[in-house]
mmCIF file of C-alpha atoms and ligand atoms in Angstrom:
data_model
loop_
_atom_site.group_PDB
_atom_site.id
_atom_site.type_symbol
_atom_site.label_atom_id
_atom_site.label_comp_id
_atom_site.label_asym_id
_atom_site.label_seq_id
_atom_site.Cartn_x
_atom_site.Cartn_y
_atom_site.Cartn_z
ATOM 1 C CA MET A 23 -12.886 9.130 -29.465
ATOM 2 C CA ASP A 24 -16.160 8.793 -27.596
ATOM 3 C CA LEU A 25 -14.822 7.217 -24.412
ATOM 4 C CA SER A 26 -17.029 6.075 -21.544
ATOM 5 C CA GLU A 27 -18.192 8.527 -18.929
ATOM 6 C CA ARG A 28 -16.592 6.211 -16.345
ATOM 7 C CA VAL A 29 -13.112 6.544 -17.753
ATOM 8 C CA ARG A 30 -13.510 10.264 -18.338
ATOM 9 C CA GLN A 31 -14.274 10.677 -14.653
ATOM 10 C CA LEU A 32 -11.102 8.795 -13.699
ATOM 11 C CA SER A 33 -8.424 11.213 -12.549
ATOM 12 C CA PRO A 34 -5.093 10.480 -14.200
ATOM 13 C CA SER A 35 -2.284 9.566 -11.817
ATOM 14 C CA ALA A 36 -0.332 12.654 -10.813
ATOM 15 C CA THR A 37 2.717 10.459 -10.397
ATOM 16 C CA LEU A 38 2.685 9.355 -14.006
ATOM 17 C CA ALA A 39 4.062 12.648 -15.226
ATOM 18 C CA ILE A 40 7.055 12.409 -12.883
ATOM 19 C CA THR A 41 7.673 8.742 -13.703
ATOM 20 C CA ALA A 42 7.485 9.406 -17.431
ATOM 21 C CA LYS A 43 9.857 12.360 -17.158
ATOM 22 C CA ALA A 44 12.324 10.333 -15.056
ATOM 23 C CA GLY A 45 12.174 7.576 -17.694
ATOM 24 C CA SER A 46 12.906 9.898 -20.581
ATOM 25 C CA MET A 47 15.770 11.575 -18.679
ATOM 26 C CA ARG A 48 17.287 8.152 -18.077
ATOM 27 C CA ALA A 49 16.868 7.292 -21.737
ATOM 28 C CA GLN A 50 18.950 10.404 -22.502
ATOM 29 C CA GLY A 51 21.720 8.886 -20.414
ATOM 30 C CA LEU A 52 21.240 11.022 -17.300
ATOM 31 C CA ASP A 53 22.025 9.506 -13.905
ATOM 32 C CA VAL A 54 18.564 9.712 -12.303
ATOM 33 C CA ILE A 55 18.194 8.334 -8.772
ATOM 34 C CA SER A 56 14.686 7.023 -8.302
ATOM 35 C CA PHE A 57 12.944 6.981 -4.948
ATOM 36 C CA GLY A 58 9.676 6.137 -6.633
ATOM 37 C CA ALA A 59 9.679 2.349 -6.269
ATOM 38 C CA GLY A 60 6.618 0.733 -4.762
ATOM 39 C CA GLU A 61 8.256 -2.669 -4.719
ATOM 40 C CA PRO A 62 11.143 -4.337 -2.882
ATOM 41 C CA ASP A 63 14.438 -4.156 -4.761
ATOM 42 C CA PHE A 64 15.200 -7.773 -3.788
ATOM 43 C CA ASP A 65 14.815 -10.758 -6.084
ATOM 44 C CA THR A 66 11.984 -13.234 -5.478
ATOM 45 C CA PRO A 67 13.560 -15.890 -3.187
ATOM 46 C CA GLY A 68 15.009 -18.883 -5.072
ATOM 47 C CA HIS A 69 12.782 -21.582 -3.543
ATOM 48 C CA ILE A 70 9.686 -19.630 -4.651
ATOM 49 C CA LYS A 71 10.983 -19.182 -8.190
ATOM 50 C CA GLU A 72 11.779 -22.903 -8.350
ATOM 51 C CA ALA A 73 8.173 -23.727 -7.396
ATOM 52 C CA GLY A 74 7.018 -21.635 -10.360
ATOM 53 C CA ILE A 75 9.452 -23.430 -12.673
ATOM 54 C CA ARG A 76 8.273 -26.816 -11.337
ATOM 55 C CA ALA A 77 4.679 -25.790 -12.051
ATOM 56 C CA ILE A 78 5.585 -25.048 -15.673
ATOM 57 C CA ASP A 79 7.616 -28.243 -16.085
ATOM 58 C CA SER A 80 4.825 -30.382 -14.672
ATOM 59 C CA GLY A 81 2.272 -28.851 -17.016
ATOM 60 C CA PHE A 82 0.356 -26.922 -14.356
ATOM 61 C CA THR A 83 -0.384 -24.322 -16.985
ATOM 62 C CA LYS A 84 -4.144 -24.455 -17.488
ATOM 63 C CA TYR A 85 -7.205 -22.758 -16.022
ATOM 64 C CA THR A 86 -7.700 -23.298 -12.302
ATOM 65 C CA PRO A 87 -10.851 -22.708 -10.251
ATOM 66 C CA VAL A 88 -11.716 -18.988 -10.529
ATOM 67 C CA GLY A 89 -11.045 -18.162 -6.881
ATOM 68 C CA GLY A 90 -7.757 -20.054 -6.643
ATOM 69 C CA ILE A 91 -6.643 -23.654 -6.054
ATOM 70 C CA ASP A 92 -7.586 -25.302 -2.752
ATOM 71 C CA GLU A 93 -3.923 -25.856 -1.945
ATOM 72 C CA LEU A 94 -3.321 -22.091 -1.986
ATOM 73 C CA LYS A 95 -6.525 -21.284 -0.104
ATOM 74 C CA ASP A 96 -5.374 -23.746 2.570
ATOM 75 C CA ALA A 97 -1.931 -22.094 2.743
ATOM 76 C CA ILE A 98 -3.656 -18.707 3.190
ATOM 77 C CA ILE A 99 -5.983 -20.128 5.865
ATOM 78 C CA GLU A 100 -2.953 -21.537 7.677
ATOM 79 C CA LYS A 101 -1.115 -18.182 7.409
ATOM 80 C CA LEU A 102 -4.101 -16.348 8.902
ATOM 81 C CA ARG A 103 -4.283 -18.885 11.729
ATOM 82 C CA ARG A 104 -0.542 -18.884 12.413
ATOM 83 C CA ASP A 105 0.116 -15.151 12.178
ATOM 84 C CA ASN A 106 -3.202 -13.592 13.154
ATOM 85 C CA GLY A 107 -5.023 -16.208 15.238
ATOM 86 C CA LEU A 108 -7.896 -16.111 12.726
ATOM 87 C CA ARG A 109 -9.960 -19.054 11.543
ATOM 88 C CA TYR A 110 -11.350 -19.018 8.036
ATOM 89 C CA GLU A 111 -12.828 -21.632 5.712
ATOM 90 C CA ARG A 112 -12.146 -22.009 2.015
ATOM 91 C CA SER A 113 -15.490 -20.363 1.219
ATOM 92 C CA GLN A 114 -14.196 -17.214 2.941
ATOM 93 C CA ILE A 115 -11.044 -16.856 0.823
ATOM 94 C CA LEU A 116 -10.664 -15.517 -2.726
ATOM 95 C CA VAL A 117 -7.326 -15.437 -4.534
ATOM 96 C CA SER A 118 -7.022 -12.590 -7.059
ATOM 97 C CA CYS A 119 -4.392 -11.107 -9.395
ATOM 98 C CA GLY A 120 -2.723 -8.991 -6.693
ATOM 99 C CA GLY A 121 -4.002 -7.011 -3.734
ATOM 100 C CA LYS A 122 -5.150 -4.247 -6.072
ATOM 101 C CA HIS A 123 -7.361 -6.654 -7.977
ATOM 102 C CA ALA A 124 -8.688 -8.029 -4.672
ATOM 103 C CA PHE A 125 -9.662 -4.502 -3.626
ATOM 104 C CA TYR A 126 -11.174 -3.770 -7.038
ATOM 105 C CA ASN A 127 -13.390 -6.886 -6.902
ATOM 106 C CA LEU A 128 -14.361 -6.062 -3.348
ATOM 107 C CA ALA A 129 -15.418 -2.531 -4.258
ATOM 108 C CA GLN A 130 -17.439 -3.834 -7.203
ATOM 109 C CA ALA A 131 -19.161 -6.406 -5.009
ATOM 110 C CA LEU A 132 -19.843 -4.172 -2.003
ATOM 111 C CA PHE A 133 -20.426 -0.583 -3.113
ATOM 112 C CA ASP A 134 -23.354 1.096 -4.813
ATOM 113 C CA ALA A 135 -23.850 4.632 -6.075
ATOM 114 C CA GLY A 136 -24.423 6.906 -3.108
ATOM 115 C CA ASP A 137 -22.385 4.799 -0.678
ATOM 116 C CA GLU A 138 -19.696 6.651 1.210
ATOM 117 C CA VAL A 139 -16.342 5.038 1.893
ATOM 118 C CA ILE A 140 -14.074 6.581 4.504
ATOM 119 C CA ILE A 141 -10.419 6.798 3.519
ATOM 120 C CA PRO A 142 -7.866 8.228 5.954
ATOM 121 C CA ALA A 143 -5.283 10.429 4.224
ATOM 122 C CA PRO A 144 -2.441 10.076 3.425
ATOM 123 C CA PHE A 145 -3.734 7.082 1.463
ATOM 124 C CA TRP A 146 -2.550 4.596 -1.126
ATOM 125 C CA VAL A 147 -3.198 6.257 -4.493
ATOM 126 C CA SER A 148 -5.550 3.574 -5.822
ATOM 127 C CA TYR A 149 -8.242 3.661 -3.118
ATOM 128 C CA PRO A 150 -10.218 6.718 -4.289
ATOM 129 C CA PRO A 151 -10.328 5.801 -8.002
ATOM 130 C CA ILE A 152 -11.313 2.194 -7.271
ATOM 131 C CA VAL A 153 -14.093 3.381 -4.946
ATOM 132 C CA GLU A 154 -15.229 5.827 -7.629
ATOM 133 C CA LEU A 155 -15.153 3.188 -10.358
ATOM 134 C CA ALA A 156 -17.686 1.290 -8.227
ATOM 135 C CA GLY A 157 -19.877 4.409 -8.229
ATOM 136 C CA ALA A 158 -19.327 5.177 -4.531
ATOM 137 C CA THR A 159 -17.963 8.356 -2.948
ATOM 138 C CA PRO A 160 -14.601 8.514 -1.148
ATOM 139 C CA VAL A 161 -14.799 10.545 2.065
ATOM 140 C CA ILE A 162 -11.342 11.598 3.160
ATOM 141 C CA ILE A 163 -10.258 12.075 6.777
ATOM 142 C CA GLU A 164 -7.035 14.044 6.794
ATOM 143 C CA THR A 165 -4.419 13.159 9.382
ATOM 144 C CA THR A 166 -1.198 14.919 10.266
ATOM 145 C CA GLU A 167 2.285 14.038 11.397
ATOM 146 C CA ASP A 168 1.378 15.189 14.913
ATOM 147 C CA GLU A 169 -1.397 12.609 15.047
ATOM 148 C CA GLY A 170 1.081 9.959 13.903
ATOM 149 C CA PHE A 171 -0.903 9.894 10.651
ATOM 150 C CA LYS A 172 -3.670 7.909 12.364
ATOM 151 C CA ILE A 173 -7.377 8.554 12.757
ATOM 152 C CA SER A 174 -8.959 8.754 16.192
ATOM 153 C CA PRO A 175 -12.313 7.160 17.130
ATOM 154 C CA GLU A 176 -13.744 10.669 17.516
ATOM 155 C CA ARG A 177 -12.778 11.681 13.975
ATOM 156 C CA LEU A 178 -14.182 8.426 12.648
ATOM 157 C CA LYS A 179 -17.448 8.838 14.519
ATOM 158 C CA GLU A 180 -18.066 12.380 13.345
ATOM 159 C CA THR A 181 -17.362 11.393 9.721
ATOM 160 C CA ILE A 182 -19.817 8.491 9.612
ATOM 161 C CA THR A 183 -23.206 9.293 8.050
ATOM 162 C CA PRO A 184 -26.177 7.023 7.304
ATOM 163 C CA ARG A 185 -24.623 6.498 3.849
ATOM 164 C CA THR A 186 -21.252 5.292 5.156
ATOM 165 C CA LYS A 187 -20.614 1.747 4.073
ATOM 166 C CA ALA A 188 -17.015 1.112 5.009
ATOM 167 C CA LEU A 189 -13.741 2.364 6.434
ATOM 168 C CA ILE A 190 -10.490 1.543 4.680
ATOM 169 C CA LEU A 191 -7.663 0.883 7.075
ATOM 170 C CA ASN A 192 -4.119 0.415 5.811
ATOM 171 C CA SER A 193 -1.649 -0.525 8.510
ATOM 172 C CA PRO A 194 1.299 -0.288 8.051
ATOM 173 C CA CYS A 195 0.451 2.525 5.704
ATOM 174 C CA ASN A 196 1.690 3.407 2.252
ATOM 175 C CA PRO A 197 2.932 6.216 2.137
ATOM 176 C CA THR A 198 3.535 7.124 5.813
ATOM 177 C CA GLY A 199 4.646 3.858 7.430
ATOM 178 C CA ALA A 200 2.230 4.527 10.319
ATOM 179 C CA ALA A 201 0.908 1.365 11.983
ATOM 180 C CA TYR A 202 -1.918 0.978 14.486
ATOM 181 C CA GLN A 203 -1.437 -0.573 17.937
ATOM 182 C CA ARG A 204 -3.994 -2.906 19.489
ATOM 183 C CA GLU A 205 -5.570 -0.259 21.758
ATOM 184 C CA GLU A 206 -5.993 2.129 18.827
ATOM 185 C CA LEU A 207 -7.688 -0.586 16.792
ATOM 186 C CA GLU A 208 -9.949 -1.469 19.718
ATOM 187 C CA ALA A 209 -11.056 2.141 19.977
ATOM 188 C CA LEU A 210 -11.846 2.285 16.238
ATOM 189 C CA ALA A 211 -13.600 -1.089 16.404
ATOM 190 C CA GLY A 212 -15.906 0.309 19.092
ATOM 191 C CA VAL A 213 -17.148 2.959 16.633
ATOM 192 C CA VAL A 214 -17.331 0.500 13.729
ATOM 193 C CA LEU A 215 -19.567 -1.863 15.706
ATOM 194 C CA GLU A 216 -21.703 0.907 17.162
ATOM 195 C CA LYS A 217 -22.340 2.372 13.706
ATOM 196 C CA GLY A 218 -22.560 -0.932 11.845
ATOM 197 C CA ILE A 219 -20.109 -0.164 9.034
ATOM 198 C CA TYR A 220 -17.575 -2.510 7.423
ATOM 199 C CA VAL A 221 -13.798 -2.360 7.590
ATOM 200 C CA ILE A 222 -11.568 -3.111 4.645
ATOM 201 C CA SER A 223 -8.232 -3.876 6.226
ATOM 202 C CA ASP A 224 -5.357 -3.664 3.752
ATOM 203 C CA GLU A 225 -2.619 -5.700 5.432
ATOM 204 C CA ILE A 226 -0.199 -5.973 2.542
ATOM 205 C CA TYR A 227 2.701 -4.520 4.597
ATOM 206 C CA GLU A 228 1.955 -6.701 7.650
ATOM 207 C CA LYS A 229 5.371 -8.362 7.639
ATOM 208 C CA ILE A 230 7.418 -5.257 6.913
ATOM 209 C CA VAL A 231 7.516 -3.782 10.416
ATOM 210 C CA PHE A 232 10.383 -2.355 12.451
ATOM 211 C CA ASP A 233 11.733 -2.202 16.003
ATOM 212 C CA GLY A 234 9.788 -5.300 17.058
ATOM 213 C CA PHE A 235 6.408 -3.730 16.202
ATOM 214 C CA ARG A 236 3.677 -6.309 16.755
ATOM 215 C CA PHE A 237 1.174 -6.281 13.915
ATOM 216 C CA ILE A 238 -2.481 -6.815 14.877
ATOM 217 C CA SER A 239 -5.297 -7.361 12.399
ATOM 218 C CA ILE A 240 -8.449 -5.482 13.391
ATOM 219 C CA SER A 241 -10.292 -8.598 12.276
ATOM 220 C CA SER A 242 -8.711 -10.586 15.102
ATOM 221 C CA LEU A 243 -10.049 -8.386 17.926
ATOM 222 C CA ASP A 244 -13.243 -10.395 18.351
ATOM 223 C CA ARG A 245 -15.852 -12.420 16.514
ATOM 224 C CA GLU A 246 -18.042 -9.418 15.714
ATOM 225 C CA MET A 247 -15.131 -7.544 14.165
ATOM 226 C CA ARG A 248 -14.160 -10.587 12.137
ATOM 227 C CA ASP A 249 -17.648 -10.604 10.614
ATOM 228 C CA ARG A 250 -17.392 -6.884 9.777
ATOM 229 C CA THR A 251 -13.854 -6.986 8.326
ATOM 230 C CA MET A 252 -12.553 -7.886 4.908
ATOM 231 C CA ILE A 253 -8.812 -8.477 4.889
ATOM 232 C CA VAL A 254 -7.134 -7.472 1.641
ATOM 233 C CA HIS A 255 -3.653 -8.898 1.371
ATOM 234 C CA GLY A 256 -1.069 -10.127 -1.087
ATOM 235 C CA LEU A 257 2.339 -11.643 -1.588
ATOM 236 C CA SER A 258 3.840 -8.795 -3.628
ATOM 237 C CA LYS A 259 5.668 -6.980 -0.855
ATOM 238 C CA THR A 260 6.456 -9.730 1.682
ATOM 239 C CA TYR A 261 7.998 -12.090 -0.842
ATOM 240 C CA SER A 262 9.140 -9.578 -3.420
ATOM 241 C CA MET A 263 6.630 -11.070 -5.858
ATOM 242 C CA THR A 264 5.112 -7.931 -7.393
ATOM 243 C CA GLY A 265 5.187 -9.348 -10.919
ATOM 244 C CA TRP A 266 3.603 -12.678 -10.005
ATOM 245 C CA ARG A 267 0.276 -10.980 -9.222
ATOM 246 C CA ILE A 268 -1.086 -12.914 -6.259
ATOM 247 C CA GLY A 269 -3.336 -11.232 -3.721
ATOM 248 C CA PHE A 270 -6.238 -12.424 -1.655
ATOM 249 C CA THR A 271 -9.299 -11.424 0.341
ATOM 250 C CA ALA A 272 -10.529 -13.059 3.537
ATOM 251 C CA GLY A 273 -14.055 -12.166 4.575
ATOM 252 C CA PRO A 274 -17.690 -13.217 4.867
ATOM 253 C CA ALA A 275 -18.578 -16.116 2.524
ATOM 254 C CA GLU A 276 -21.440 -14.190 0.913
ATOM 255 C CA LEU A 277 -19.148 -11.369 -0.133
ATOM 256 C CA ILE A 278 -16.400 -13.735 -1.277
ATOM 257 C CA LYS A 279 -18.904 -15.517 -3.498
ATOM 258 C CA ALA A 280 -20.031 -12.205 -5.006
ATOM 259 C CA MET A 281 -16.416 -11.168 -5.625
ATOM 260 C CA ALA A 282 -15.733 -14.531 -7.268
ATOM 261 C CA SER A 283 -18.639 -13.900 -9.666
ATOM 262 C CA ILE A 284 -17.080 -10.598 -10.694
ATOM 263 C CA GLN A 285 -13.686 -12.234 -11.073
ATOM 264 C CA SER A 286 -15.243 -15.032 -13.162
ATOM 265 C CA GLN A 287 -16.495 -12.441 -15.656
ATOM 266 C CA SER A 288 -13.278 -10.448 -15.813
ATOM 267 C CA THR A 289 -9.898 -12.094 -15.267
ATOM 268 C CA SER A 290 -10.898 -15.666 -14.324
ATOM 269 C CA ASN A 291 -8.276 -17.345 -12.133
ATOM 270 C CA PRO A 292 -4.969 -15.799 -11.120
ATOM 271 C CA THR A 293 -2.044 -17.362 -13.024
ATOM 272 C CA SER A 294 -1.767 -21.075 -12.285
ATOM 273 C CA ILE A 295 2.040 -20.995 -12.060
ATOM 274 C CA ALA A 296 2.063 -18.048 -9.666
ATOM 275 C CA GLN A 297 -0.470 -19.812 -7.447
ATOM 276 C CA LYS A 298 1.870 -22.805 -7.060
ATOM 277 C CA ALA A 299 4.755 -20.473 -6.203
ATOM 278 C CA ALA A 300 2.539 -18.669 -3.671
ATOM 279 C CA VAL A 301 1.861 -21.925 -1.813
ATOM 280 C CA VAL A 302 5.601 -22.406 -1.350
ATOM 281 C CA ALA A 303 6.072 -18.750 -0.343
ATOM 282 C CA LEU A 304 3.485 -19.035 2.441
ATOM 283 C CA ASP A 305 4.326 -22.555 3.620
ATOM 284 C CA GLY A 306 8.094 -22.463 3.104
ATOM 285 C CA PRO A 307 10.996 -20.958 5.069
ATOM 286 C CA GLN A 308 10.562 -17.288 6.000
ATOM 287 C CA ASP A 309 14.277 -16.407 6.438
ATOM 288 C CA SER A 310 14.331 -14.258 3.312
ATOM 289 C CA VAL A 311 11.520 -12.122 4.737
ATOM 290 C CA THR A 312 13.440 -11.593 7.972
ATOM 291 C CA GLU A 313 16.578 -10.605 6.035
ATOM 292 C CA MET A 314 14.706 -8.201 3.780
ATOM 293 C CA VAL A 315 12.937 -6.508 6.702
ATOM 294 C CA GLN A 316 16.278 -6.151 8.526
ATOM 295 C CA ALA A 317 17.736 -4.446 5.448
ATOM 296 C CA PHE A 318 14.710 -2.135 5.204
ATOM 297 C CA GLN A 319 15.048 -1.175 8.863
ATOM 298 C CA GLU A 320 18.724 -0.282 8.379
ATOM 299 C CA ARG A 321 17.842 1.830 5.346
ATOM 300 C CA ARG A 322 15.001 3.522 7.208
ATOM 301 C CA ASP A 323 17.487 4.500 9.913
ATOM 302 C CA LEU A 324 19.947 5.727 7.316
ATOM 303 C CA ILE A 325 17.352 7.840 5.502
ATOM 304 C CA MET A 326 15.920 9.245 8.760
ATOM 305 C CA GLY A 327 19.455 10.295 9.740
ATOM 306 C CA GLN A 328 19.976 11.988 6.380
ATOM 307 C CA LEU A 329 16.617 13.800 6.557
ATOM 308 C CA ALA A 330 17.371 15.031 10.071
ATOM 309 C CA GLY A 331 20.321 16.887 8.585
ATOM 310 C CA ILE A 332 18.166 18.821 6.113
ATOM 311 C CA GLU A 333 16.971 22.192 7.324
ATOM 312 C CA GLY A 334 13.231 22.838 7.359
ATOM 313 C CA VAL A 335 12.254 19.201 6.813
ATOM 314 C CA SER A 336 10.439 17.087 9.384
ATOM 315 C CA CYS A 337 9.763 13.395 9.015
ATOM 316 C CA PHE A 338 7.552 10.905 10.805
ATOM 317 C CA LYS A 339 9.491 7.734 11.700
ATOM 318 C CA PRO A 340 7.843 4.830 9.867
ATOM 319 C CA GLN A 341 6.961 1.739 11.870
ATOM 320 C CA GLY A 342 6.554 -0.307 8.711
ATOM 321 C CA ALA A 343 6.453 -0.488 4.886
ATOM 322 C CA PHE A 344 9.395 0.946 2.923
ATOM 323 C CA TYR A 345 8.656 4.629 2.505
ATOM 324 C CA VAL A 346 9.360 7.850 4.373
ATOM 325 C CA PHE A 347 6.973 10.771 3.980
ATOM 326 C CA PRO A 348 8.879 13.935 4.908
ATOM 327 C CA ASN A 349 7.218 17.317 5.142
ATOM 328 C CA PHE A 350 8.842 19.873 2.827
ATOM 329 C CA SER A 351 6.181 22.568 3.144
ATOM 330 C CA ALA A 352 8.593 24.956 4.896
ATOM 331 C CA TRP A 353 10.339 25.257 1.521
ATOM 332 C CA PHE A 354 7.211 26.267 -0.381
ATOM 333 C CA GLY A 355 7.320 29.873 -1.532
ATOM 334 C CA ARG A 356 11.035 29.721 -2.354
ATOM 335 C CA THR A 357 12.131 30.402 -5.903
ATOM 336 C CA TYR A 358 14.453 28.878 -8.447
ATOM 337 C CA GLN A 359 15.441 30.903 -11.506
ATOM 338 C CA GLY A 360 12.444 33.138 -10.875
ATOM 339 C CA ASN A 361 9.969 30.257 -10.535
ATOM 340 C CA ARG A 362 8.157 30.014 -7.216
ATOM 341 C CA LEU A 363 7.732 26.473 -5.868
ATOM 342 C CA THR A 364 4.315 26.306 -4.267
ATOM 343 C CA ASN A 365 3.381 22.651 -3.878
ATOM 344 C CA SER A 366 4.589 19.047 -3.710
ATOM 345 C CA MET A 367 4.226 18.500 -7.463
ATOM 346 C CA GLU A 368 6.360 21.529 -8.331
ATOM 347 C CA LEU A 369 8.971 20.603 -5.734
ATOM 348 C CA ALA A 370 9.110 17.007 -7.050
ATOM 349 C CA ASP A 371 9.561 18.398 -10.551
ATOM 350 C CA TYR A 372 12.329 20.675 -9.309
ATOM 351 C CA PHE A 373 14.140 17.757 -7.622
ATOM 352 C CA LEU A 374 13.897 15.761 -10.820
ATOM 353 C CA THR A 375 14.896 18.516 -13.205
ATOM 354 C CA SER A 376 17.675 20.115 -11.208
ATOM 355 C CA ALA A 377 18.949 17.288 -8.979
ATOM 356 C CA HIS A 378 17.982 14.223 -11.054
ATOM 357 C CA VAL A 379 16.158 12.664 -8.122
ATOM 358 C CA ALA A 380 12.652 11.219 -8.516
ATOM 359 C CA VAL A 381 10.266 11.368 -5.555
ATOM 360 C CA VAL A 382 6.478 11.038 -5.543
ATOM 361 C CA PRO A 383 4.535 14.212 -4.651
ATOM 362 C CA GLY A 384 2.406 14.035 -1.514
ATOM 363 C CA VAL A 385 -0.621 15.382 -3.343
ATOM 364 C CA SER A 386 -1.032 11.968 -5.032
ATOM 365 C CA PHE A 387 -1.596 10.501 -1.580
ATOM 366 C CA GLY A 388 -4.027 13.221 -0.537
ATOM 367 C CA ALA A 389 -1.390 15.071 1.506
ATOM 368 C CA GLU A 390 -0.037 18.329 0.119
ATOM 369 C CA GLY A 391 3.272 19.458 1.624
ATOM 370 C CA TYR A 392 4.962 16.058 1.611
ATOM 371 C CA GLU A 393 7.036 13.943 -0.759
ATOM 372 C CA ARG A 394 7.145 10.141 -0.659
ATOM 373 C CA ILE A 395 10.624 8.676 -0.752
ATOM 374 C CA SER A 396 10.877 4.911 -1.138
ATOM 375 C CA PHE A 397 13.830 3.235 0.531
ATOM 376 C CA ALA A 398 13.470 0.129 -1.592
ATOM 377 C CA THR A 399 16.807 1.062 -3.082
ATOM 378 C CA SER A 400 20.465 0.685 -2.126
ATOM 379 C CA ALA A 401 22.137 2.493 0.801
ATOM 380 C CA GLU A 402 24.421 4.114 -1.756
ATOM 381 C CA ASN A 403 21.467 5.539 -3.694
ATOM 382 C CA ILE A 404 19.907 6.773 -0.453
ATOM 383 C CA GLN A 405 23.128 8.553 0.473
ATOM 384 C CA ARG A 406 23.667 10.108 -2.973
ATOM 385 C CA GLY A 407 20.005 10.952 -3.518
ATOM 386 C CA LEU A 408 19.549 12.687 -0.173
ATOM 387 C CA ASP A 409 22.787 14.624 -0.704
ATOM 388 C CA ARG A 410 21.375 15.842 -4.006
ATOM 389 C CA ILE A 411 18.069 16.849 -2.381
ATOM 390 C CA ARG A 412 19.882 18.802 0.337
ATOM 391 C CA GLU A 413 22.030 20.536 -2.240
ATOM 392 C CA ALA A 414 19.010 21.342 -4.461
ATOM 393 C CA LEU A 415 17.178 22.930 -1.526
ATOM 394 C CA SER A 416 20.223 25.039 -0.690
ATOM 395 C CA ARG A 417 20.031 26.548 -4.191
ATOM 396 C CA LEU A 418 16.526 27.955 -3.577
ATOM 397 C CA HIS A 419 16.071 31.625 -2.784
HETATM 398 N N1 LIG B 510 -2.198 -1.932 -0.964
HETATM 399 C C1 LIG B 510 -1.209 -1.053 -0.775
HETATM 400 C C2 LIG B 510 -1.259 -0.175 0.413
HETATM 401 C C3 LIG B 510 -0.140 -0.981 -1.681
HETATM 402 O O1 LIG B 510 0.855 -0.116 -1.462
HETATM 403 C C4 LIG B 510 -0.158 -1.824 -2.812
HETATM 404 C C5 LIG B 510 0.912 -1.723 -3.838
HETATM 405 O O2 LIG B 510 1.581 -0.736 -3.986
HETATM 406 C C6 LIG B 510 -1.216 -2.729 -2.954
HETATM 407 C C7 LIG B 510 -2.223 -2.755 -2.014
HETATM 408 C C8 LIG B 510 -1.353 -3.665 -4.127
HETATM 409 O O3 LIG B 510 -0.273 -4.452 -4.417
HETATM 410 P P1 LIG B 510 -0.427 -5.694 -5.382
HETATM 411 O O4 LIG B 510 -1.551 -5.439 -6.322
HETATM 412 O O5 LIG B 510 0.884 -5.825 -6.061
HETATM 413 O O6 LIG B 510 -0.727 -6.891 -4.501
#
């Protein structure tokens, strides 16, 4: 078929092959342990589900304003005030069908062909393709474990060119769990303001932080930074609402209006029922979030302990999100039944085929040498899965 040039340029997800293979192995009845999940393994809290049911029962099942109902915009404004000390007006908020959709609309509204968008690696898999779909060019800054997987102001400065439009910042980060402290953000903000670029701050893992880490939005540093920052956020992770598809953007009114135009010609409003549930999620009790984060922290500690016992594997300790990103590169070059394992994709395939454990290869996140392991799964699965990984490595020659 004569498909569009746009879609032909789109690189297929490297993770799809692993996910599909894991699925078909499971269908054959094999006991596959999956560390691939990008969503909490907890149910959406009951009071949020009830709000959705109430919305259906009361007939709140029709179109809403494209950018979301005022009630939800107000709940988002209140959240940003309460948690981040930020003041926004309704005209500066757009509700979309998930954080991914928010970022997609933003890219469509902000980027032109020839624009460069700086993306620190390891990065969330969707940033480069969404930037490319808007015709712009992703410019990757690689970071390492030793740098805590964070970019420095110097690296940022030397990467900015006259074509640079924006920096994407994701703290806490998927896949590394690295999170920026206030002083680090201040240093980056200095470069951002000096060079006059924008920041897209993806704060979707804001609430999933460990050891008392204090999350700071770069937007909250000062007035100038607020005007240069677009916050991309969503309820998927915090409230275990991945299927409800509610995300939002907070930023300059002019941009929000442009994004709303794009949304009006594509999806229209996010689901009415989910919007009502989102109001209750943001305004209601937050105990379920605290409990979930506590469970994630315990699992992070468990998985870090298990990884420490595996020879030749180092792992950065995540400050947030629900993934670890261990470095397996010391094992590259080893062989299994005559096949040499040379990269993260081949190692992931080996773990799946020979140990029935699914992990996501680092290459998908722009970081060869690593594997992403999600701990959004039970302690028992973590224990069994890591045992299998250790055993599979011991079988390499
Ligand atoms: N940003 C990051 C860093 C993510 O990891 C994800 C989901 O995996 C999203 C945004 C988008 O999530 P959603 O579209 O469910 O809001």
